[in-house]
Amino acid sequence: MARAFAKISFTPDVQAVQTEMGSRRAYSAAELGDTEIAVLSQFEQSFIAERDSFYQASVSQTGWPYVQHRGGPVGFLKVLDEQTIGYADFSGNRQYISVGNLRGDDRVSLLLMDYPSRRRLKIWGRARVVNERREPDMLAKLELADFRAPVERGVVIHVEAFDWNCPKYITPRYNQRDVDSLLEHARQQKTAEVQHTQAALGNGALPLIITGIRQLTPRIRAYELRHVGGERLPNYRAGAHLRVPIALPDGRITSRAYSLTHAVDERDSYYQIAVLRQDDGEGGSSALQQGWQIGTRLNSDIPENYFPLHDDNRPALLIAGGIGITPINAMAETLAARGTDFQLHYTGRAPEDMAFIKDLQRQFPTQCQFYFSQGHTPTRLDISALLANAADNSVIYVCGPTRLIDSVRQTAHQLGIAEERVQFESFI
Ligand SMILES: Cc1cc2nc3c(=O)[nH]c(=O)nc-3n(C[C@H](O)[C@H](O)[C@H](O)COP(=O)(O)OP(=O)(O)OC[C@H]3O[C@@H](n4cnc5c(N)ncnc54)[C@H](O)[C@@H]3O)c2cc1C
């Protein structure tokens, strides 16, 4: 993307200043080669879909730039396809400066901000105005079902370039929705503090304390657990899980199994699990997320393993669906550390719902493939092609929804792949 951005922005005057300031050499590489076509990946598409405002600059006939703030409900700036975005134009103060500017010059520059996470995306494109009479279908696509403001027209922008900026100097700011969610979190933490002045949960053999919590996705939280006394924890093989005690809201103690998400770290002894909050279950996962805080103590069982990774050098084909990534992530890390060939195919709804996706992309860029069932360009895992092309001696591991596991097992059976080469784990 850097080339398209550089071609638009690094004018001779800009280049001259870069030369004077000593940054020209670093930036000139971005201009080499043909201009790239700007294609919004799932990351840009998700970022755009989460915004409730942006700034838009247009070019006026006087040559002056005109910057306008545009706001609406979350997602009002829509991704129409990988190269097109658009929004419905609600009636405002009736100055019509941006719309008027677009008559003479269709170029716009957008700045999209995510203040709490300190991220910003710049987009350059060519905009056209859409009206109900000529393009009713397009306008219908841009309208928002639950938003009552009168729509006067639509603006459709063909994206020509985009660029992510560094977070430096972005002050985190929070809107009412963010503040409400942070307050709710603080309230839950307070309740939990009261809870963990009480005795350790459960009566398993392993005394653990929670030493870290990370929100991986809106519904998945990762927990780091260490020995209460700082002792080394029992080792495990990738594929293992930990059965942990959970206090239910009615005071009963129950337990649930959670896969250990990382390869054993020889230098540092800790366990990590990642828990998806299931809103339609018996409440174990939501009670865990509500009750477990840093400092919570529990007596868990020692790890067990019904899904062990082979320990010879046969290549592995790893297939994960949704939260089924947890044991598969530990397997990928273990195989990489050992130098054993593997491929990982990870399918989920959308990148923002998929745990470990960024770490996997960073650690194993050539071994991982991702598939998204939602979004503008859904991608599907072709199980038949995958298994048909797998090496004859590879071991296949699958973890995720029942239908994914069943489909891999049935396809393997049809292709004559021996049963012992297909290992699976269901979380149900
Ligand atoms: C070995 C193992 C490893 C696991 N690892 C993880 C992990 O890493 N991360 C994680 O988040 N979870 C993991 N789980 C699942 C976890 O143990 C809990 O089941 C999960 O957190 C949900 O608990 P719950 O009490 O909230 O809901 P539950 O009442 O347990 O229900 C969970 C979901 O399953 C459905 N369900 C329950 N029973 C059945 C059934 N018999 N047939 C069909 N559907 C059913 C429910 O409708 C609901 O959607 C693992 C389970 C096992 C057995």
CSV table of C-alpha atoms and ligand atoms in Angstrom, one decimal:
chain,number,residue,atom,x,y,z
A,1,MET,CA,0.0,0.0,0.0
A,2,ALA,CA,3.0,2.3,0.6
A,3,ARG,CA,3.5,2.9,-3.1
A,4,ALA,CA,0.0,4.2,-3.9
A,5,PHE,CA,0.2,6.4,-0.8
A,6,ALA,CA,3.6,7.7,-1.7
A,7,LYS,CA,2.7,8.4,-5.3
A,8,ILE,CA,-0.2,10.6,-4.1
A,9,SER,CA,1.5,12.3,-1.2
A,10,PHE,CA,5.3,12.6,-1.9
A,11,THR,CA,5.1,15.6,-4.3
A,12,PRO,CA,8.3,17.3,-5.4
A,13,ASP,CA,8.0,19.9,-2.6
A,14,VAL,CA,7.4,17.1,0.0
A,15,GLN,CA,10.4,15.2,-1.4
A,16,ALA,CA,12.5,18.4,-1.1
A,17,VAL,CA,11.7,18.7,2.6
A,18,GLN,CA,12.4,15.1,3.2
A,19,THR,CA,15.8,15.6,1.6
A,20,GLU,CA,16.5,18.6,3.8
A,21,MET,CA,15.4,16.8,6.9
A,22,GLY,CA,17.3,13.6,6.1
A,23,SER,CA,14.4,11.2,5.7
A,24,ARG,CA,14.3,11.1,1.9
A,25,ARG,CA,16.3,7.9,1.6
A,26,ALA,CA,14.1,6.0,4.0
A,27,TYR,CA,10.9,7.1,2.2
A,28,SER,CA,12.1,6.9,-1.5
A,29,ALA,CA,11.9,3.1,-1.5
A,30,ALA,CA,8.1,3.4,-1.1
A,31,GLU,CA,7.8,5.1,-4.5
A,32,LEU,CA,9.6,2.4,-6.5
A,33,GLY,CA,7.6,0.2,-9.0
A,34,ASP,CA,4.1,0.6,-10.3
A,35,THR,CA,1.4,2.1,-8.2
A,36,GLU,CA,-0.4,-0.6,-6.3
A,37,ILE,CA,-4.1,-1.1,-6.4
A,38,ALA,CA,-5.5,-0.3,-2.9
A,39,VAL,CA,-7.3,-3.3,-1.6
A,40,LEU,CA,-8.8,-3.1,1.9
A,41,SER,CA,-7.9,-6.3,3.9
A,42,GLN,CA,-10.1,-7.7,6.6
A,43,PHE,CA,-8.2,-5.6,9.1
A,44,GLU,CA,-9.0,-2.3,7.4
A,45,GLN,CA,-12.6,-3.4,6.7
A,46,SER,CA,-13.1,-4.3,10.4
A,47,PHE,CA,-11.5,-1.0,11.5
A,48,ILE,CA,-13.8,1.0,9.2
A,49,ALA,CA,-16.9,-0.9,10.3
A,50,GLU,CA,-16.2,-0.1,14.0
A,51,ARG,CA,-16.0,3.7,13.5
A,52,ASP,CA,-18.7,6.2,14.5
A,53,SER,CA,-17.0,9.2,13.0
A,54,PHE,CA,-14.3,10.3,10.6
A,55,TYR,CA,-12.8,13.5,9.1
A,56,GLN,CA,-13.1,14.1,5.4
A,57,ALA,CA,-11.2,16.7,3.4
A,58,SER,CA,-12.4,17.8,-0.1
A,59,VAL,CA,-10.9,20.3,-2.5
A,60,SER,CA,-12.8,23.6,-3.1
A,61,GLN,CA,-12.8,25.7,-6.3
A,62,THR,CA,-10.6,28.3,-4.4
A,63,GLY,CA,-8.0,25.6,-4.0
A,64,TRP,CA,-8.5,25.5,-0.3
A,65,PRO,CA,-8.9,22.2,1.4
A,66,TYR,CA,-12.2,21.8,3.3
A,67,VAL,CA,-12.2,19.4,6.3
A,68,GLN,CA,-15.4,18.2,7.7
A,69,HIS,CA,-16.2,16.0,10.6
A,70,ARG,CA,-18.8,13.3,9.9
A,71,GLY,CA,-20.5,11.3,12.6
A,72,GLY,CA,-23.2,8.7,12.9
A,73,PRO,CA,-23.9,5.3,14.5
A,74,VAL,CA,-21.1,2.8,14.6
A,75,GLY,CA,-20.7,1.3,11.1
A,76,PHE,CA,-22.3,4.1,9.2
A,77,LEU,CA,-19.2,4.3,7.0
A,78,LYS,CA,-19.7,1.1,5.1
A,79,VAL,CA,-17.3,-1.1,3.2
A,80,LEU,CA,-19.1,-1.9,-0.1
A,81,ASP,CA,-16.3,-4.1,-1.4
A,82,GLU,CA,-12.5,-4.3,-1.1
A,83,GLN,CA,-12.0,-1.0,-3.0
A,84,THR,CA,-15.1,0.9,-2.2
A,85,ILE,CA,-16.6,2.5,0.9
A,86,GLY,CA,-19.6,4.8,1.2
A,87,TYR,CA,-21.9,6.5,3.6
A,88,ALA,CA,-25.4,8.0,3.7
A,89,ASP,CA,-25.3,11.8,3.9
A,90,PHE,CA,-27.8,13.0,6.5
A,91,SER,CA,-29.3,16.4,6.3
A,92,GLY,CA,-27.2,18.9,8.2
A,93,ASN,CA,-26.7,22.7,8.2
A,94,ARG,CA,-27.5,22.9,4.5
A,95,GLN,CA,-24.2,24.6,3.5
A,96,TYR,CA,-23.4,21.7,1.1
A,97,ILE,CA,-19.8,22.6,1.0
A,98,SER,CA,-18.4,19.0,0.6
A,99,VAL,CA,-21.1,18.0,-1.9
A,100,GLY,CA,-20.5,21.2,-3.9
A,101,ASN,CA,-16.7,20.6,-3.8
A,102,LEU,CA,-17.2,17.1,-5.2
A,103,ARG,CA,-18.8,18.6,-8.3
A,104,GLY,CA,-15.5,20.2,-9.3
A,105,ASP,CA,-13.0,17.7,-7.9
A,106,ASP,CA,-13.9,14.2,-6.8
A,107,ARG,CA,-10.8,13.7,-4.6
A,108,VAL,CA,-11.2,13.2,-0.9
A,109,SER,CA,-8.9,12.4,2.0
A,110,LEU,CA,-10.3,10.7,5.1
A,111,LEU,CA,-8.9,10.4,8.5
A,112,LEU,CA,-10.4,7.6,10.7
A,113,MET,CA,-9.5,7.6,14.4
A,114,ASP,CA,-9.6,5.0,17.1
A,115,TYR,CA,-8.6,7.0,20.1
A,116,PRO,CA,-8.8,4.4,22.9
A,117,SER,CA,-6.5,2.0,21.0
A,118,ARG,CA,-4.5,4.9,19.5
A,119,ARG,CA,-4.8,3.8,15.9
A,120,ARG,CA,-5.6,5.9,12.8
A,121,LEU,CA,-6.1,5.1,9.2
A,122,LYS,CA,-5.8,7.6,6.3
A,123,ILE,CA,-7.7,6.9,3.1
A,124,TRP,CA,-7.5,8.7,-0.2
A,125,GLY,CA,-10.2,8.2,-2.8
A,126,ARG,CA,-12.5,9.5,-5.5
A,127,ALA,CA,-16.0,10.2,-4.3
A,128,ARG,CA,-19.2,10.4,-6.2
A,129,VAL,CA,-22.6,11.5,-5.0
A,130,VAL,CA,-25.5,9.0,-5.2
A,131,ASN,CA,-29.1,10.0,-5.2
A,132,GLU,CA,-32.3,8.1,-4.7
A,133,ARG,CA,-33.7,8.7,-8.1
A,134,ARG,CA,-30.8,7.4,-10.1
A,135,GLU,CA,-29.4,4.7,-7.8
A,136,PRO,CA,-32.1,3.6,-5.3
A,137,ASP,CA,-30.3,0.2,-4.7
A,138,MET,CA,-27.0,1.8,-3.9
A,139,LEU,CA,-28.7,4.3,-1.5
A,140,ALA,CA,-30.5,1.5,0.2
A,141,LYS,CA,-27.2,-0.2,0.8
A,142,LEU,CA,-25.8,2.9,2.5
A,143,GLU,CA,-28.9,3.6,4.7
A,144,LEU,CA,-28.9,2.5,8.3
A,145,ALA,CA,-31.9,0.5,9.4
A,146,ASP,CA,-32.3,1.8,13.0
A,147,PHE,CA,-31.1,5.4,12.4
A,148,ARG,CA,-33.9,7.9,12.0
A,149,ALA,CA,-32.0,10.9,10.5
A,150,PRO,CA,-33.3,11.8,7.0
A,151,VAL,CA,-30.9,10.7,4.3
A,152,GLU,CA,-30.4,13.3,1.5
A,153,ARG,CA,-27.9,11.4,-0.6
A,154,GLY,CA,-25.1,8.9,-0.5
A,155,VAL,CA,-21.4,9.3,-1.1
A,156,VAL,CA,-19.5,6.4,-2.6
A,157,ILE,CA,-15.7,6.5,-2.5
A,158,HIS,CA,-13.4,4.5,-4.7
A,159,VAL,CA,-10.3,3.9,-2.5
A,160,GLU,CA,-7.0,4.8,-4.3
A,161,ALA,CA,-4.6,4.6,-1.3
A,162,PHE,CA,-4.6,4.2,2.4
A,163,ASP,CA,-2.0,4.3,5.1
A,164,TRP,CA,-1.8,3.4,8.8
A,165,ASN,CA,-0.2,5.9,11.1
A,166,CYS,CA,1.9,5.4,14.2
A,167,PRO,CA,0.2,5.9,17.5
A,168,LYS,CA,2.6,8.6,18.7
A,169,TYR,CA,0.9,11.7,20.1
A,170,ILE,CA,-2.6,10.2,19.9
A,171,THR,CA,-4.1,10.9,23.3
A,172,PRO,CA,-6.5,8.1,24.3
A,173,ARG,CA,-10.0,9.5,24.5
A,174,TYR,CA,-13.2,7.6,25.4
A,175,ASN,CA,-16.8,8.1,24.3
A,176,GLN,CA,-19.9,7.5,26.4
A,177,ARG,CA,-20.1,3.8,25.3
A,178,ASP,CA,-16.4,3.2,26.1
A,179,VAL,CA,-16.8,4.8,29.5
A,180,ASP,CA,-19.9,2.8,30.3
A,181,SER,CA,-18.1,-0.5,29.5
A,182,LEU,CA,-15.1,0.5,31.5
A,183,LEU,CA,-17.3,1.4,34.5
A,184,GLU,CA,-19.1,-1.9,34.2
A,185,HIS,CA,-15.7,-3.7,34.2
A,186,ALA,CA,-14.6,-1.7,37.3
A,187,ARG,CA,-17.9,-2.7,39.0
A,188,GLN,CA,-17.3,-6.4,38.2
A,189,GLN,CA,-13.7,-6.1,39.5
A,190,LYS,CA,-14.9,-4.7,42.8
A,191,THR,CA,-17.3,-7.6,43.2
A,192,ALA,CA,-14.5,-10.0,42.4
A,193,GLU,CA,-12.1,-8.3,44.9
A,194,VAL,CA,-14.6,-9.1,47.6
A,195,GLN,CA,-14.9,-12.6,46.3
A,196,HIS,CA,-11.2,-13.3,46.4
A,197,THR,CA,-10.5,-12.2,49.9
A,198,GLN,CA,-12.3,-15.6,50.4
A,199,ALA,CA,-10.5,-18.9,50.4
A,200,ALA,CA,-9.0,-20.5,47.3
A,201,LEU,CA,-11.6,-22.1,45.0
A,202,GLY,CA,-11.7,-25.8,44.5
A,203,ASN,CA,-9.8,-28.7,46.1
A,204,GLY,CA,-7.5,-29.9,43.3
A,205,ALA,CA,-3.9,-30.8,43.9
A,206,LEU,CA,-2.4,-27.7,42.2
A,207,PRO,CA,-2.5,-24.4,44.1
A,208,LEU,CA,-2.6,-21.6,41.4
A,209,ILE,CA,-2.9,-17.9,41.4
A,210,ILE,CA,-4.0,-15.7,38.5
A,211,THR,CA,-1.1,-13.4,37.5
A,212,GLY,CA,-2.3,-11.9,34.2
A,213,ILE,CA,-5.6,-11.3,32.3
A,214,ARG,CA,-5.8,-10.2,28.6
A,215,GLN,CA,-9.0,-9.5,26.6
A,216,LEU,CA,-8.2,-11.2,23.3
A,217,THR,CA,-11.5,-10.5,21.6
A,218,PRO,CA,-14.8,-9.1,22.8
A,219,ARG,CA,-15.8,-12.5,24.2
A,220,ILE,CA,-12.4,-14.3,24.8
A,221,ARG,CA,-10.2,-13.6,27.8
A,222,ALA,CA,-6.8,-15.2,28.4
A,223,TYR,CA,-5.6,-16.0,31.9
A,224,GLU,CA,-2.1,-16.6,33.0
A,225,LEU,CA,-1.8,-18.9,36.1
A,226,ARG,CA,1.3,-19.5,38.2
A,227,HIS,CA,2.0,-21.7,41.3
A,228,VAL,CA,1.0,-19.8,44.4
A,229,GLY,CA,4.3,-20.5,46.0
A,230,GLY,CA,6.3,-19.7,42.9
A,231,GLU,CA,7.2,-23.3,42.3
A,232,ARG,CA,7.7,-24.8,38.8
A,233,LEU,CA,4.4,-26.2,37.4
A,234,PRO,CA,4.1,-29.8,36.1
A,235,ASN,CA,5.1,-30.0,32.4
A,236,TYR,CA,2.5,-30.9,29.8
A,237,ARG,CA,2.5,-31.7,26.1
A,238,ALA,CA,0.7,-29.5,23.5
A,239,GLY,CA,-3.0,-30.5,23.4
A,240,ALA,CA,-3.3,-30.7,27.2
A,241,HIS,CA,-6.0,-29.0,29.2
A,242,LEU,CA,-6.5,-27.9,32.7
A,243,ARG,CA,-9.7,-28.5,34.7
A,244,VAL,CA,-10.3,-25.5,36.8
A,245,PRO,CA,-12.9,-24.7,39.6
A,246,ILE,CA,-15.4,-21.9,39.0
A,247,ALA,CA,-17.8,-20.4,41.6
A,248,LEU,CA,-21.3,-20.0,40.1
A,249,PRO,CA,-23.5,-17.0,41.0
A,250,ASP,CA,-25.6,-19.2,43.3
A,251,GLY,CA,-22.5,-20.2,45.3
A,252,ARG,CA,-22.0,-23.7,43.9
A,253,ILE,CA,-18.5,-24.7,42.8
A,254,THR,CA,-18.3,-26.3,39.4
A,255,SER,CA,-15.4,-27.1,37.1
A,256,ARG,CA,-14.6,-26.7,33.3
A,257,ALA,CA,-11.7,-27.9,31.1
A,258,TYR,CA,-9.6,-25.3,29.2
A,259,SER,CA,-6.8,-26.1,26.8
A,260,LEU,CA,-3.3,-24.8,27.6
A,261,THR,CA,-2.7,-22.3,24.8
A,262,HIS,CA,1.1,-22.2,24.6
A,263,ALA,CA,4.1,-24.5,24.3
A,264,VAL,CA,5.8,-25.2,27.6
A,265,ASP,CA,8.2,-22.4,28.3
A,266,GLU,CA,11.4,-23.9,29.7
A,267,ARG,CA,12.6,-20.6,31.2
A,268,ASP,CA,9.4,-19.5,32.9
A,269,SER,CA,6.8,-21.7,34.5
A,270,TYR,CA,3.2,-20.6,33.9
A,271,TYR,CA,0.0,-21.9,32.3
A,272,GLN,CA,-2.2,-19.9,30.0
A,273,ILE,CA,-5.8,-20.6,29.1
A,274,ALA,CA,-8.2,-18.6,26.9
A,275,VAL,CA,-11.9,-18.7,27.8
A,276,LEU,CA,-14.7,-17.9,25.4
A,277,ARG,CA,-17.8,-16.5,27.2
A,278,GLN,CA,-20.7,-18.8,26.2
A,279,ASP,CA,-23.9,-16.9,26.7
A,280,ASP,CA,-26.2,-19.9,26.0
A,281,GLY,CA,-24.5,-22.4,28.3
A,282,GLU,CA,-24.8,-23.3,31.9
A,283,GLY,CA,-22.9,-20.2,33.0
A,284,GLY,CA,-19.5,-21.7,33.7
A,285,SER,CA,-17.6,-19.6,31.3
A,286,SER,CA,-19.4,-16.3,32.2
A,287,ALA,CA,-19.0,-17.0,35.9
A,288,LEU,CA,-15.3,-17.6,35.3
A,289,GLN,CA,-14.9,-14.3,33.4
A,290,GLN,CA,-16.9,-12.4,36.1
A,291,GLY,CA,-15.2,-14.0,39.1
A,292,TRP,CA,-11.6,-14.5,38.1
A,293,GLN,CA,-9.3,-11.5,38.7
A,294,ILE,CA,-5.6,-11.0,39.2
A,295,GLY,CA,-4.8,-12.5,42.6
A,296,THR,CA,-7.7,-15.1,42.5
A,297,ARG,CA,-6.4,-18.3,43.9
A,298,LEU,CA,-7.6,-21.8,42.9
A,299,ASN,CA,-6.8,-25.4,43.5
A,300,SER,CA,-7.0,-27.0,40.1
A,301,ASP,CA,-6.3,-30.5,38.9
A,302,ILE,CA,-3.0,-31.2,37.1
A,303,PRO,CA,-3.1,-30.9,33.3
A,304,GLU,CA,-4.5,-33.9,31.4
A,305,ASN,CA,-4.2,-34.6,27.7
A,306,TYR,CA,-6.6,-36.4,25.4
A,307,PHE,CA,-5.3,-34.6,22.3
A,308,PRO,CA,-1.5,-35.1,22.5
A,309,LEU,CA,0.7,-33.9,19.7
A,310,HIS,CA,3.0,-36.6,18.2
A,311,ASP,CA,6.6,-36.3,19.1
A,312,ASP,CA,8.3,-37.7,16.0
A,313,ASN,CA,9.2,-35.6,12.9
A,314,ARG,CA,6.1,-36.3,10.8
A,315,PRO,CA,4.6,-33.1,9.4
A,316,ALA,CA,1.4,-31.8,10.9
A,317,LEU,CA,-1.7,-30.3,9.4
A,318,LEU,CA,-3.5,-28.2,12.0
A,319,ILE,CA,-7.1,-27.2,11.6
A,320,ALA,CA,-8.8,-24.9,14.1
A,321,GLY,CA,-12.3,-23.4,14.1
A,322,GLY,CA,-13.1,-20.5,16.5
A,323,ILE,CA,-12.1,-21.2,20.1
A,324,GLY,CA,-10.7,-24.5,19.0
A,325,ILE,CA,-7.5,-22.6,18.2
A,326,THR,CA,-6.4,-22.9,21.9
A,327,PRO,CA,-4.7,-26.4,21.8
A,328,ILE,CA,-3.8,-25.8,18.1
A,329,ASN,CA,-1.8,-22.7,19.0
A,330,ALA,CA,0.2,-24.7,21.6
A,331,MET,CA,0.8,-27.3,18.9
A,332,ALA,CA,2.0,-24.7,16.3
A,333,GLU,CA,4.4,-23.2,18.8
A,334,THR,CA,5.7,-26.7,19.8
A,335,LEU,CA,6.2,-27.8,16.2
A,336,ALA,CA,8.0,-24.6,15.3
A,337,ALA,CA,10.3,-24.8,18.3
A,338,ARG,CA,11.1,-28.4,17.3
A,339,GLY,CA,11.6,-27.6,13.6
A,340,THR,CA,8.9,-29.9,12.4
A,341,ASP,CA,6.9,-29.0,9.3
A,342,PHE,CA,3.4,-27.8,9.8
A,343,GLN,CA,0.5,-25.9,8.2
A,344,LEU,CA,-2.2,-24.2,10.2
A,345,HIS,CA,-5.7,-23.4,8.8
A,346,TYR,CA,-7.7,-21.3,11.1
A,347,THR,CA,-11.3,-20.5,10.4
A,348,GLY,CA,-13.6,-18.1,12.3
A,349,ARG,CA,-16.3,-15.4,11.9
A,350,ALA,CA,-14.1,-12.4,11.5
A,351,PRO,CA,-10.5,-11.4,12.6
A,352,GLU,CA,-11.7,-9.4,15.5
A,353,ASP,CA,-13.4,-12.5,17.0
A,354,MET,CA,-10.4,-14.8,16.5
A,355,ALA,CA,-8.0,-15.3,19.4
A,356,PHE,CA,-4.2,-15.2,18.6
A,357,ILE,CA,-4.7,-14.3,15.0
A,358,LYS,CA,-2.2,-11.4,15.0
A,359,ASP,CA,0.4,-13.4,17.0
A,360,LEU,CA,0.0,-16.3,14.5
A,361,GLN,CA,0.4,-14.0,11.5
A,362,ARG,CA,3.5,-12.5,13.0
A,363,GLN,CA,5.1,-15.7,14.2
A,364,PHE,CA,4.2,-18.1,11.3
A,365,PRO,CA,3.5,-15.9,8.3
A,366,THR,CA,4.1,-18.7,5.8
A,367,GLN,CA,2.5,-21.6,7.6
A,368,CYS,CA,-0.9,-20.0,8.5
A,369,GLN,CA,-4.0,-19.5,6.4
A,370,PHE,CA,-7.0,-17.7,7.8
A,371,TYR,CA,-10.7,-18.0,6.7
A,372,PHE,CA,-13.5,-15.7,7.6
A,373,SER,CA,-17.1,-16.7,7.3
A,374,GLN,CA,-18.4,-13.1,7.8
A,375,GLY,CA,-17.5,-9.8,6.1
A,376,HIS,CA,-17.7,-8.7,2.5
A,377,THR,CA,-15.5,-11.3,1.1
A,378,PRO,CA,-16.1,-14.5,3.1
A,379,THR,CA,-13.4,-17.1,2.5
A,380,ARG,CA,-14.0,-20.8,2.9
A,381,LEU,CA,-11.8,-23.6,4.0
A,382,ASP,CA,-11.8,-26.3,1.3
A,383,ILE,CA,-11.4,-29.4,3.5
A,384,SER,CA,-11.4,-31.9,0.5
A,385,ALA,CA,-8.6,-30.0,-1.3
A,386,LEU,CA,-6.6,-29.6,2.0
A,387,LEU,CA,-6.7,-33.2,2.9
A,388,ALA,CA,-6.2,-34.4,-0.6
A,389,ASN,CA,-3.0,-32.4,-0.8
A,390,ALA,CA,-1.7,-33.3,2.7
A,391,ALA,CA,1.6,-35.2,2.8
A,392,ASP,CA,1.0,-39.0,3.0
A,393,ASN,CA,2.7,-39.2,6.4
A,394,SER,CA,1.2,-36.1,7.9
A,395,VAL,CA,-0.8,-36.2,11.1
A,396,ILE,CA,-4.0,-34.1,11.0
A,397,TYR,CA,-5.3,-32.3,14.1
A,398,VAL,CA,-8.7,-30.6,14.2
A,399,CYS,CA,-10.4,-28.8,17.0
A,400,GLY,CA,-13.4,-26.6,16.8
A,401,PRO,CA,-17.2,-26.8,16.2
A,402,THR,CA,-18.6,-30.3,15.9
A,403,ARG,CA,-19.5,-29.8,12.2
A,404,LEU,CA,-15.9,-28.9,11.4
A,405,ILE,CA,-14.6,-32.0,13.2
A,406,ASP,CA,-17.2,-34.2,11.6
A,407,SER,CA,-16.5,-32.8,8.2
A,408,VAL,CA,-12.7,-33.3,8.5
A,409,ARG,CA,-13.2,-36.9,9.7
A,410,GLN,CA,-15.7,-37.8,7.0
A,411,THR,CA,-13.6,-36.3,4.3
A,412,ALA,CA,-10.5,-38.1,5.6
A,413,HIS,CA,-12.5,-41.4,5.6
A,414,GLN,CA,-13.6,-40.8,2.0
A,415,LEU,CA,-10.0,-40.1,0.9
A,416,GLY,CA,-8.9,-43.4,2.6
A,417,ILE,CA,-6.7,-41.5,5.2
A,418,ALA,CA,-6.1,-43.9,8.1
A,419,GLU,CA,-8.1,-43.1,11.2
A,420,GLU,CA,-5.1,-42.8,13.4
A,421,ARG,CA,-3.7,-40.0,11.3
A,422,VAL,CA,-6.8,-37.8,12.2
A,423,GLN,CA,-6.7,-36.5,15.8
A,424,PHE,CA,-9.5,-34.4,17.1
A,425,GLU,CA,-10.9,-32.7,20.2
A,426,SER,CA,-14.4,-31.5,20.8
A,427,PHE,CA,-15.0,-29.0,23.6
A,428,ILE,CA,-18.6,-30.3,24.2
B,1,LIG,C1,-10.8,-30.9,26.7
B,1,LIG,C2,-11.6,-29.6,26.6
B,1,LIG,C3,-10.9,-28.4,26.4
B,1,LIG,C4,-11.6,-27.2,26.3
B,1,LIG,N1,-10.9,-26.0,26.0
B,1,LIG,C5,-11.5,-24.8,26.0
B,1,LIG,C6,-10.8,-23.6,25.7
B,1,LIG,O1,-9.6,-23.6,25.5
B,1,LIG,N2,-11.5,-22.5,25.7
B,1,LIG,C7,-12.9,-22.4,25.9
B,1,LIG,O2,-13.5,-21.3,25.9
B,1,LIG,N3,-13.6,-23.6,26.2
B,1,LIG,C8,-12.9,-24.8,26.2
B,1,LIG,N4,-13.6,-25.9,26.5
B,1,LIG,C9,-15.1,-25.8,26.8
B,1,LIG,C10,-15.3,-25.5,28.3
B,1,LIG,O3,-14.9,-26.6,29.1
B,1,LIG,C11,-16.7,-25.1,28.6
B,1,LIG,O4,-17.6,-26.1,28.1
B,1,LIG,C12,-17.1,-23.8,28.1
B,1,LIG,O5,-16.4,-22.8,28.7
B,1,LIG,C13,-18.6,-23.5,28.3
B,1,LIG,O6,-19.0,-23.6,29.6
B,1,LIG,P1,-20.4,-23.0,30.1
B,1,LIG,O7,-20.6,-23.6,31.4
B,1,LIG,O8,-20.4,-21.6,29.9
B,1,LIG,O9,-21.4,-23.6,29.1
B,1,LIG,P2,-21.9,-25.2,28.9
B,1,LIG,O10,-23.1,-25.4,29.6
B,1,LIG,O11,-20.8,-26.1,29.2
B,1,LIG,O12,-22.3,-25.1,27.3
B,1,LIG,C14,-21.3,-24.7,26.3
B,1,LIG,C15,-21.9,-24.7,24.9
B,1,LIG,O13,-22.1,-26.0,24.5
B,1,LIG,C16,-23.4,-26.3,24.3
B,1,LIG,N5,-23.6,-27.6,24.8
B,1,LIG,C17,-23.5,-28.0,26.0
B,1,LIG,N6,-23.7,-29.3,26.1
B,1,LIG,C18,-24.0,-29.8,24.9
B,1,LIG,C19,-24.3,-31.0,24.3
B,1,LIG,N7,-24.3,-32.1,25.0
B,1,LIG,N8,-24.6,-31.1,23.0
B,1,LIG,C20,-24.5,-30.0,22.2
B,1,LIG,N9,-24.3,-28.8,22.7
B,1,LIG,C21,-24.0,-28.7,24.0
B,1,LIG,C22,-24.2,-25.2,24.9
B,1,LIG,O14,-25.5,-24.9,24.3
B,1,LIG,C23,-23.3,-24.1,24.9
B,1,LIG,O15,-23.4,-23.4,23.6
B,1,LIG,C24,-13.0,-27.1,26.5
B,1,LIG,C25,-13.6,-28.3,26.8
B,1,LIG,C26,-13.0,-29.5,26.8
B,1,LIG,C27,-13.7,-30.8,27.1
